Coordinates of C-alpha atoms and ligand atoms in Angstrom, one line a residue:
M1 CA -0.5 -0.1 -0.1
P2 CA 1.5 3.3 -0.7
A3 CA 2.7 5.0 2.5
L4 CA 0.4 8.4 1.9
W5 CA -2.4 5.5 2.4
V6 CA -0.6 3.8 5.4
K7 CA -0.4 7.2 7.0
T8 CA -3.7 8.1 6.1
L9 CA -5.2 5.0 7.4
L10 CA -2.6 5.7 10.7
Q11 CA -4.5 9.7 11.6
H12 CA -7.8 8.3 11.0
A13 CA -6.9 5.7 13.5
A14 CA -4.9 7.8 16.2
V15 CA -8.7 10.2 15.7
I16 CA -11.1 8.3 16.8
A17 CA -8.7 6.4 19.8
A18 CA -8.0 10.3 20.5
G19 CA -11.6 10.3 20.8
L20 CA -12.7 7.4 22.4
F21 CA -9.8 8.2 25.4
I22 CA -10.9 11.7 25.8
G23 CA -14.8 10.2 25.9
W24 CA -13.5 7.4 28.6
I25 CA -11.8 10.1 31.0
Y26 CA -15.2 11.9 30.9
G27 CA -17.2 8.9 31.7
G28 CA -18.8 8.3 27.9
A29 CA -16.2 6.4 25.3
V30 CA -19.4 6.3 22.3
W31 CA -20.2 9.9 22.5
G32 CA -16.6 10.3 22.1
L33 CA -16.4 7.5 19.4
L34 CA -18.9 9.6 18.1
T35 CA -17.6 12.8 17.8
A36 CA -14.5 11.6 16.5
I37 CA -16.4 10.4 13.1
T38 CA -18.1 13.3 13.1
V39 CA -14.9 15.6 13.0
L40 CA -13.3 12.8 10.6
L41 CA -16.6 13.1 8.2
G42 CA -17.1 17.0 8.4
W43 CA -13.2 17.5 7.1
H44 CA -14.1 15.2 4.1
I45 CA -17.7 17.0 3.7
Y46 CA -15.8 20.3 4.0
H47 CA -12.1 19.3 1.3
L48 CA -15.6 17.6 -1.4
Y49 CA -17.1 21.3 -1.1
I50 CA -13.9 23.0 -2.1
L51 CA -13.4 20.2 -4.4
E52 CA -16.4 20.2 -6.1
N53 CA -16.9 24.1 -5.8
W54 CA -13.1 23.9 -7.8
L55 CA -14.7 21.8 -10.5
R56 CA -17.6 23.5 -11.1
T57 CA -16.0 26.7 -12.8
D58 CA -13.8 24.4 -14.9
R59 CA -11.5 27.6 -15.2
P60 CA -7.8 27.5 -15.2
G61 CA -8.3 29.3 -11.0
P62 CA -5.5 28.7 -8.7
V63 CA -5.9 24.9 -7.4
P64 CA -7.7 24.6 -4.0
H65 CA -5.4 23.3 -1.4
G66 CA -6.1 20.2 0.2
S67 CA -4.4 17.8 3.2
G68 CA -4.0 14.4 3.7
P69 CA -4.9 12.2 0.5
W70 CA -7.1 15.2 -0.1
S71 CA -3.9 17.6 -1.6
Q72 CA -3.3 14.0 -4.1
V73 CA -6.0 14.2 -5.5
V74 CA -7.0 17.7 -6.0
A75 CA -3.1 17.7 -7.7
R76 CA -4.2 14.4 -10.4
I77 CA -7.7 15.4 -11.1
N78 CA -5.5 18.8 -11.9
A79 CA -3.1 17.1 -13.8
V80 CA -5.8 15.8 -15.7
K81 CA -7.3 19.1 -16.2
Q82 CA -4.6 20.5 -17.7
R83 CA -4.0 17.8 -20.1
G84 CA -7.4 18.1 -20.8
R85 CA -7.1 21.8 -21.6
R86 CA -4.1 20.8 -23.6
N87 CA -5.8 18.4 -26.2
R88 CA -9.2 21.4 -26.6
R89 CA -6.1 23.8 -27.6
A90 CA -4.7 21.0 -30.0
W91 CA -8.4 20.2 -31.4
L92 CA -9.4 24.1 -31.7
K93 CA -5.9 25.2 -33.3
L94 CA -6.3 21.6 -36.0
I95 CA -10.3 22.3 -36.7
K96 CA -9.0 26.8 -36.9
E97 CA -6.3 25.8 -39.5
I98 CA -8.9 23.4 -41.1
R99 CA -11.6 25.6 -41.4
A100 CA -8.8 28.1 -42.6
S101 CA -8.0 25.7 -45.1
T102 CA -11.2 24.8 -46.9
K103 CA -11.6 28.2 -46.8
A104 CA -8.6 29.3 -48.7
L105 CA -10.2 26.5 -51.4
P106 CA -10.7 27.3 -54.3
D107 CA -12.8 24.9 -55.0
G108 CA -16.2 24.3 -53.3
G109 CA -17.1 21.7 -50.2
I110 CA -20.3 20.7 -49.1
M111 CA -21.1 18.4 -46.1
L112 CA -24.3 17.0 -46.6
T113 CA -26.2 14.2 -44.8
G114 CA -27.2 11.0 -46.0
D115 CA -30.7 12.6 -47.2
L116 CA -28.6 15.7 -49.0
K117 CA -29.3 18.2 -46.3
I118 CA -27.0 20.6 -46.4
V119 CA -24.5 20.7 -43.1
R120 CA -21.7 23.4 -43.5
C121 CA -20.0 24.4 -46.9
N122 CA -16.7 26.8 -47.6
K123 CA -17.4 30.2 -48.8
A124 CA -16.1 28.8 -52.6
A125 CA -19.3 26.4 -52.8
R126 CA -21.8 29.4 -51.6
Q127 CA -19.8 32.2 -54.6
L128 CA -20.0 29.1 -57.2
L129 CA -23.4 28.0 -55.8
G130 CA -24.8 31.9 -54.4
L131 CA -25.4 29.3 -51.2
K132 CA -26.6 31.5 -47.7
K133 CA -24.8 30.2 -44.8
K134 CA -27.5 30.5 -42.8
R135 CA -30.6 30.5 -44.9
D136 CA -29.6 27.0 -46.5
R137 CA -28.5 25.0 -43.8
G138 CA -30.4 22.0 -43.0
T139 CA -31.6 22.4 -46.7
R140 CA -31.5 20.0 -49.5
I141 CA -28.8 20.2 -51.7
D142 CA -31.4 19.5 -55.0
N143 CA -34.4 21.8 -53.1
L144 CA -31.1 24.6 -53.9
I145 CA -29.6 23.6 -57.1
R146 CA -32.3 22.2 -59.9
H147 CA -30.6 21.3 -63.2
P148 CA -31.8 18.4 -64.3
D149 CA -29.1 16.9 -64.9
F150 CA -27.7 17.8 -61.6
V151 CA -31.1 16.3 -59.9
S152 CA -30.7 13.1 -62.2
Y153 CA -27.1 12.8 -60.6
L154 CA -28.1 12.6 -57.2
E155 CA -30.4 10.4 -57.7
T156 CA -28.8 7.9 -59.9
G157 CA -26.0 7.4 -57.2
T158 CA -22.5 8.2 -58.2
T159 CA -22.3 5.9 -60.9
K160 CA -21.5 9.1 -62.8
E161 CA -17.9 10.6 -61.7
S162 CA -19.5 14.1 -62.3
V163 CA -22.1 16.2 -63.5
E164 CA -21.4 19.8 -65.0
I165 CA -23.9 22.1 -64.7
P166 CA -24.0 25.9 -66.1
A167 CA -23.4 27.7 -62.7
P168 CA -26.9 28.9 -61.1
G169 CA -28.4 32.6 -62.3
S170 CA -25.4 32.3 -64.9
S171 CA -25.0 30.3 -68.2
E172 CA -21.4 31.7 -69.0
R173 CA -20.7 29.4 -66.4
W174 CA -20.1 26.0 -65.6
L175 CA -18.9 24.1 -62.7
S176 CA -18.3 20.2 -62.2
C177 CA -20.3 18.1 -59.7
R178 CA -19.1 15.9 -58.2
L179 CA -20.4 13.7 -54.5
V180 CA -18.4 11.4 -52.5
P181 CA -19.5 9.9 -49.8
Y182 CA -18.0 9.4 -46.9
G183 CA -18.1 8.6 -42.9
M184 CA -20.9 6.7 -41.7
D185 CA -23.6 7.7 -44.1
Q186 CA -22.7 11.4 -44.8
K187 CA -21.8 12.9 -48.9
L188 CA -19.5 15.2 -49.9
L189 CA -20.3 17.6 -52.5
L190 CA -16.7 19.3 -54.1
V191 CA -18.0 21.9 -56.8
R192 CA -15.2 22.8 -59.7
D193 CA -15.4 26.2 -61.7
I194 CA -14.3 24.6 -65.4
T195 CA -16.0 28.2 -67.0
Q196 CA -12.1 28.1 -68.5
S197 CA -11.5 24.7 -69.9
V198 CA -15.6 24.3 -71.4
A199 CA -14.7 27.4 -73.1
M200 CA -11.9 25.9 -74.4
E201 CA -13.8 22.9 -75.3
R202 CA -16.0 24.8 -77.0
M203 CA -13.8 26.5 -79.2
R204 CA -11.9 23.5 -80.2
R205 CA -15.2 21.7 -81.2
D206 CA -16.0 25.7 -83.5
F207 CA -12.0 25.4 -85.1
V208 CA -12.5 21.5 -86.4
A209 CA -15.9 22.6 -87.5
N210 CA -15.5 26.0 -89.1
A211 CA -12.3 25.0 -90.6
S212 CA -14.0 21.5 -92.2
H213 CA -16.2 23.4 -93.9
E214 CA -14.4 26.5 -94.9
L215 CA -12.4 23.0 -96.6
R216 CA -15.0 21.7 -98.0
S217 CA -16.0 24.1 -101.1
P218 CA -12.5 24.2 -102.4
L219 CA -12.3 20.0 -102.2
T220 CA -15.7 20.4 -104.3
V221 CA -13.7 22.5 -106.6
I222 CA -10.7 20.2 -106.4
T223 CA -12.9 17.0 -106.9
G224 CA -15.2 17.8 -110.0
Y225 CA -12.1 18.8 -112.0
L226 CA -9.9 16.7 -111.1
G227 CA -13.4 13.6 -111.9
A228 CA -13.0 15.4 -115.2
M229 CA -9.7 14.7 -115.7
A230 CA -9.8 11.3 -115.2
E231 CA -12.6 10.4 -117.7
D232 CA -10.7 12.8 -120.2
D233 CA -9.7 10.9 -122.8
T234 CA -7.1 13.2 -124.4
L235 CA -6.1 13.3 -121.1
P236 CA -1.7 12.6 -122.1
E237 CA -0.7 8.7 -120.5
T238 CA 2.1 10.3 -118.2
W239 CA -0.6 12.6 -116.4
R240 CA -2.8 9.8 -116.4
A241 CA -1.6 7.7 -113.0
P242 CA -0.6 11.1 -110.8
V243 CA -4.4 12.5 -112.3
L244 CA -6.0 9.2 -110.6
D245 CA -4.0 8.8 -107.7
M246 CA -4.8 13.0 -106.7
N247 CA -8.1 11.9 -107.0
E248 CA -8.2 8.9 -104.3
Q249 CA -6.8 11.4 -102.4
V250 CA -8.9 13.8 -102.5
E251 CA -12.0 11.5 -101.9
R252 CA -9.8 10.8 -98.8
M253 CA -9.6 13.8 -98.0
G254 CA -13.6 14.7 -98.5
A255 CA -14.7 11.3 -96.3
L256 CA -11.9 12.9 -93.4
I257 CA -13.8 16.4 -93.7
R258 CA -17.3 14.9 -94.1
D259 CA -16.5 12.3 -90.5
L260 CA -15.1 15.6 -88.6
L261 CA -18.0 17.5 -89.6
T262 CA -20.4 14.4 -88.7
L263 CA -18.4 14.9 -85.5
S264 CA -18.6 18.3 -84.0
K265 CA -22.1 17.3 -85.1
L266 CA -22.4 14.7 -82.4
E267 CA -20.0 16.5 -79.5
S268 CA -22.6 20.0 -79.6
S269 CA -25.5 18.3 -77.9
E270 CA -25.6 15.8 -75.1
S271 CA -28.3 14.0 -75.7
C272 CA -30.7 13.0 -78.5
P273 CA -34.5 13.6 -78.0
R274 CA -36.8 10.2 -78.3
D275 CA -39.3 11.1 -80.7
H276 CA -38.4 9.2 -84.0
R277 CA -38.1 4.9 -84.0
V278 CA -35.7 4.0 -85.8
K279 CA -36.8 0.7 -87.5
I280 CA -33.0 -1.3 -86.3
N281 CA -34.3 -4.2 -88.1
A282 CA -34.2 -2.7 -92.3
I283 CA -30.8 -0.7 -90.8
L284 CA -29.7 -3.5 -90.1
E285 CA -30.2 -6.1 -93.6
A286 CA -29.8 -2.4 -95.8
A287 CA -26.0 -2.2 -94.5
R288 CA -25.3 -6.4 -94.7
R289 CA -26.5 -5.6 -98.7
D290 CA -23.8 -3.0 -99.3
A291 CA -21.4 -5.2 -97.3
L292 CA -22.1 -7.8 -99.6
M293 CA -21.5 -5.5 -102.6
E294 CA -18.2 -4.2 -101.6
S295 CA -15.2 -5.3 -104.2
S296 CA -13.6 -6.9 -101.3
G297 CA -13.3 -8.1 -97.8
P298 CA -15.1 -11.3 -96.2
R299 CA -18.7 -12.9 -98.9
R300 CA -19.8 -14.7 -95.6
I301 CA -22.1 -11.9 -94.0
E302 CA -24.6 -13.4 -91.3
L303 CA -27.7 -11.3 -90.1
T304 CA -29.4 -12.9 -86.7
I305 CA -32.5 -10.5 -85.8
N306 CA -33.5 -12.1 -83.0
S307 CA -36.3 -9.0 -81.7
H308 CA -38.8 -6.5 -83.6
A309 CA -38.0 -3.7 -81.3
D310 CA -37.4 -0.6 -82.4
I311 CA -34.9 2.3 -81.3
L312 CA -35.7 5.5 -79.4
G313 CA -33.9 8.3 -81.2
E314 CA -32.4 9.5 -84.5
Q315 CA -32.7 8.2 -87.6
T316 CA -29.2 8.8 -89.5
E317 CA -26.9 8.1 -86.1
I318 CA -27.9 5.0 -85.2
Q319 CA -27.3 4.6 -89.3
S320 CA -23.6 6.2 -88.8
I321 CA -23.0 3.5 -86.4
V322 CA -24.2 0.5 -88.0
S323 CA -22.2 1.6 -91.2
N324 CA -19.6 2.2 -89.4
L325 CA -19.2 -0.8 -87.1
V326 CA -19.7 -3.3 -90.2
N327 CA -17.5 -1.5 -92.8
N328 CA -14.4 -1.7 -90.1
A329 CA -15.3 -5.3 -89.6
V330 CA -15.5 -6.1 -93.6
R331 CA -12.4 -3.5 -94.0
Y332 CA -10.4 -5.5 -91.0
T333 CA -11.6 -9.7 -92.1
P334 CA -10.1 -11.7 -94.8
E335 CA -12.7 -12.8 -97.8
D336 CA -13.0 -16.7 -95.7
G337 CA -13.4 -15.0 -92.9
S338 CA -16.5 -14.1 -91.7
V339 CA -19.2 -11.1 -89.6
T340 CA -22.3 -11.6 -88.4
I341 CA -24.5 -8.9 -87.4
G342 CA -26.7 -9.4 -84.4
W343 CA -29.6 -8.1 -82.4
H344 CA -31.6 -9.1 -79.7
T345 CA -33.5 -7.6 -76.5
D346 CA -33.4 -8.6 -72.7
K347 CA -35.0 -6.8 -70.0
K348 CA -31.3 -5.2 -69.7
G349 CA -32.5 -3.1 -73.1
G350 CA -31.1 -3.6 -76.7
H351 CA -27.8 -4.9 -78.1
L352 CA -27.0 -4.5 -80.9
S353 CA -23.2 -6.4 -82.3
V354 CA -20.6 -6.4 -85.2
A355 CA -18.7 -9.7 -84.7
D356 CA -15.6 -10.6 -87.2
T357 CA -13.3 -13.2 -88.0
G358 CA -10.7 -10.7 -88.8
I359 CA -7.3 -9.5 -87.7
G360 CA -8.2 -8.9 -84.2
I361 CA -7.1 -6.1 -82.1
P362 CA -3.5 -6.5 -79.7
A363 CA -5.7 -5.9 -75.7
D364 CA -2.7 -3.0 -74.8
D365 CA -5.5 -0.9 -78.4
I366 CA -8.9 -2.2 -77.3
P367 CA -8.9 1.0 -74.5
R368 CA -7.8 4.0 -76.8
L369 CA -10.0 2.4 -80.1
T370 CA -12.5 5.4 -79.8
E371 CA -10.8 8.2 -79.9
R372 CA -9.5 10.1 -82.7
F373 CA -7.3 8.8 -85.2
Y374 CA -6.2 6.2 -83.2
R375 CA -5.3 3.5 -85.4
A376 CA -4.0 -0.5 -83.6
D377 CA -2.3 -0.7 -86.4
S378 CA -1.5 3.0 -88.4
G379 CA -0.3 1.7 -91.9
R380 CA -2.2 -1.3 -92.0
A381 CA -5.2 0.7 -91.5
R382 CA -4.3 3.9 -93.5
Q383 CA -4.1 2.0 -96.1
K384 CA -7.9 -0.1 -96.0
G385 CA -8.3 3.7 -96.2
G386 CA -10.4 4.4 -92.7
T387 CA -10.4 8.4 -91.7
G388 CA -9.6 7.0 -88.2
L389 CA -12.8 8.5 -86.9
G390 CA -15.5 6.1 -87.5
L391 CA -15.2 4.7 -83.5
A392 CA -14.9 7.7 -82.1
I393 CA -18.5 8.6 -83.7
V394 CA -19.8 5.6 -82.6
K395 CA -19.1 6.4 -79.2
H396 CA -20.1 9.6 -79.8
A397 CA -23.9 9.1 -81.3
L398 CA -24.6 6.0 -78.9
K399 CA -24.1 8.4 -76.6
R400 CA -26.3 10.6 -76.8
H401 CA -28.6 7.2 -76.9
D402 CA -27.3 6.3 -73.4
A403 CA -25.8 3.8 -75.1
E404 CA -22.4 1.8 -74.3
L405 CA -20.0 0.2 -76.8
E406 CA -18.4 -3.3 -75.4
I407 CA -14.8 -4.3 -77.3
N408 CA -14.3 -7.5 -77.0
S409 CA -11.0 -8.7 -79.1
E410 CA -8.5 -11.2 -80.1
V411 CA -5.0 -10.8 -81.6
G412 CA -5.9 -13.8 -85.2
A413 CA -9.6 -14.8 -83.8
G414 CA -11.9 -12.1 -84.4
S415 CA -13.7 -8.7 -82.6
E416 CA -16.8 -8.1 -81.5
F417 CA -18.5 -4.5 -80.5
V418 CA -21.6 -4.4 -79.0
C419 CA -23.6 -1.5 -78.3
H420 CA -26.1 -1.6 -75.3
F421 CA -28.9 0.3 -75.9
P422 CA -30.8 1.1 -72.0
A423 CA -34.8 -0.5 -72.5
D424 CA -36.1 3.8 -72.2
R425 CA -34.5 4.0 -75.8
L426 CA -37.0 0.9 -77.3
A427 CA -40.4 0.9 -78.7
A428 CA -41.8 -2.6 -79.3
S429 CA -43.0 -3.0 -83.1
Ligands
ADP501 P1 -10.3 3.3 -89.3 O1 -11.2 4.6 -89.7 O2 -8.6 3.8 -88.8 O3 -11.0 2.5 -89.3 P2 -12.1 3.8 -86.8 O4 -11.8 4.7 -85.5 O5 -13.6 2.8 -87.8 O6 -10.8 4.1 -87.4 O7 -11.4 2.3 -85.8 C1 -10.0 2.8 -85.4 C2 -8.8 1.0 -85.3 O8 -9.4 0.5 -84.7 C3 -8.8 0.8 -86.7 O9 -7.8 1.7 -87.1 C4 -8.1 -0.5 -86.6 O10 -6.6 -0.3 -86.3 C5 -9.3 -0.7 -85.1 N1 -10.2 -1.2 -85.5 C6 -11.6 -1.2 -86.1 N2 -12.9 -1.7 -86.1 C7 -11.8 -3.0 -86.4 C8 -11.8 -5.1 -86.8 N3 -13.3 -5.1 -86.5 N4 -10.9 -5.2 -87.0 C9 -9.5 -4.9 -86.6 N5 -9.5 -4.0 -85.8 C10 -10.6 -3.1 -86.1

């Protein structure tokens, strides 16, 4: 037992013994004992009172003096209190620093509850979204930001990485919003000003569209003259081969410009309306007929149609998807190979597939195939006469139909391109 407690026990025993002794002298030992116990009790109550008073104020005032074991108890409590105060000061400093850093962030951050109510937001979020600190606390974020894309992004959760919307009250400024779940059931909404990159992207798109448009007229004139020269019997023999060569190159240039203009048009809007029924079966049959008429490529082109459902969307864009995929399949498959064009539906939606037994694509190239001008084997692809924009067009046209492209391929065995259309883009025939 620690010395302090031995000393305390001895002191208590001495007081009780003294009480008993004095009581015995005066002929009442029990009274003497009771008096000694009362004195000890009073002494403890007095110290408890002082301690409680000191604890209640919780201010860094003078530490009360105690005697006996109370001095030790008070010292221990004081040490714990001081440690607590030091920790609190450290926490407050940390919170202050976090607040200062979130305040300095150029990006907006909004803490939301599981049911999307605002808990806190930083200064940038208030400026970007026009929120008010006190007024909007506790309000659902989709009651304040009503843009349909933003609302549907919140509804579908985080299947899409982020959503781009015009800033509330301004059609000039653009914001990128990203919802990140954290903690038990909380969400963090990150908001970034992307006005500049949207403007740059628009400038790039406009430039390509304008340049392609401007190139079209002079090219039509050149194509006309070259076509006439190629058919002219009086053309000197030494000029015949160069003219035919030029004619071929000019035709390629024309195809390139057509594809660039198509791509610009597709990029200029996000989603296409659902008010037209596209008869996909008729498009696939026509694509098969056209492919069979090609002078080179596989002789076996099959059609497997298991559904009569139509697609709700844009006829020319669906035609462009099919022709690009079928043309590629024909172009990259030898004469003794085969191409299978398919259309089937299930509860997930409609699935349009073009499979071939051609040269196939290396696995490393597959993720990049839909980039503009990306070619798995650039020498061979150029020789085959493609513009390098076919799959980029397919990707954008599919995006406008809320559809996705899946590519499976094995070098030497063939490739399969599957377009997955969601069920709400289908209409029963
Ligand atoms: P291109 O006009 O060069 O065909 P695309 O965008 O249509 O451009 O295709 C991009 C690249 O993808 C092609 O250059 C080719 O390397 C590859 N590719 C596309 N379809 C097939 C296919 N069916 N078989 C093999 N490779 C293909």
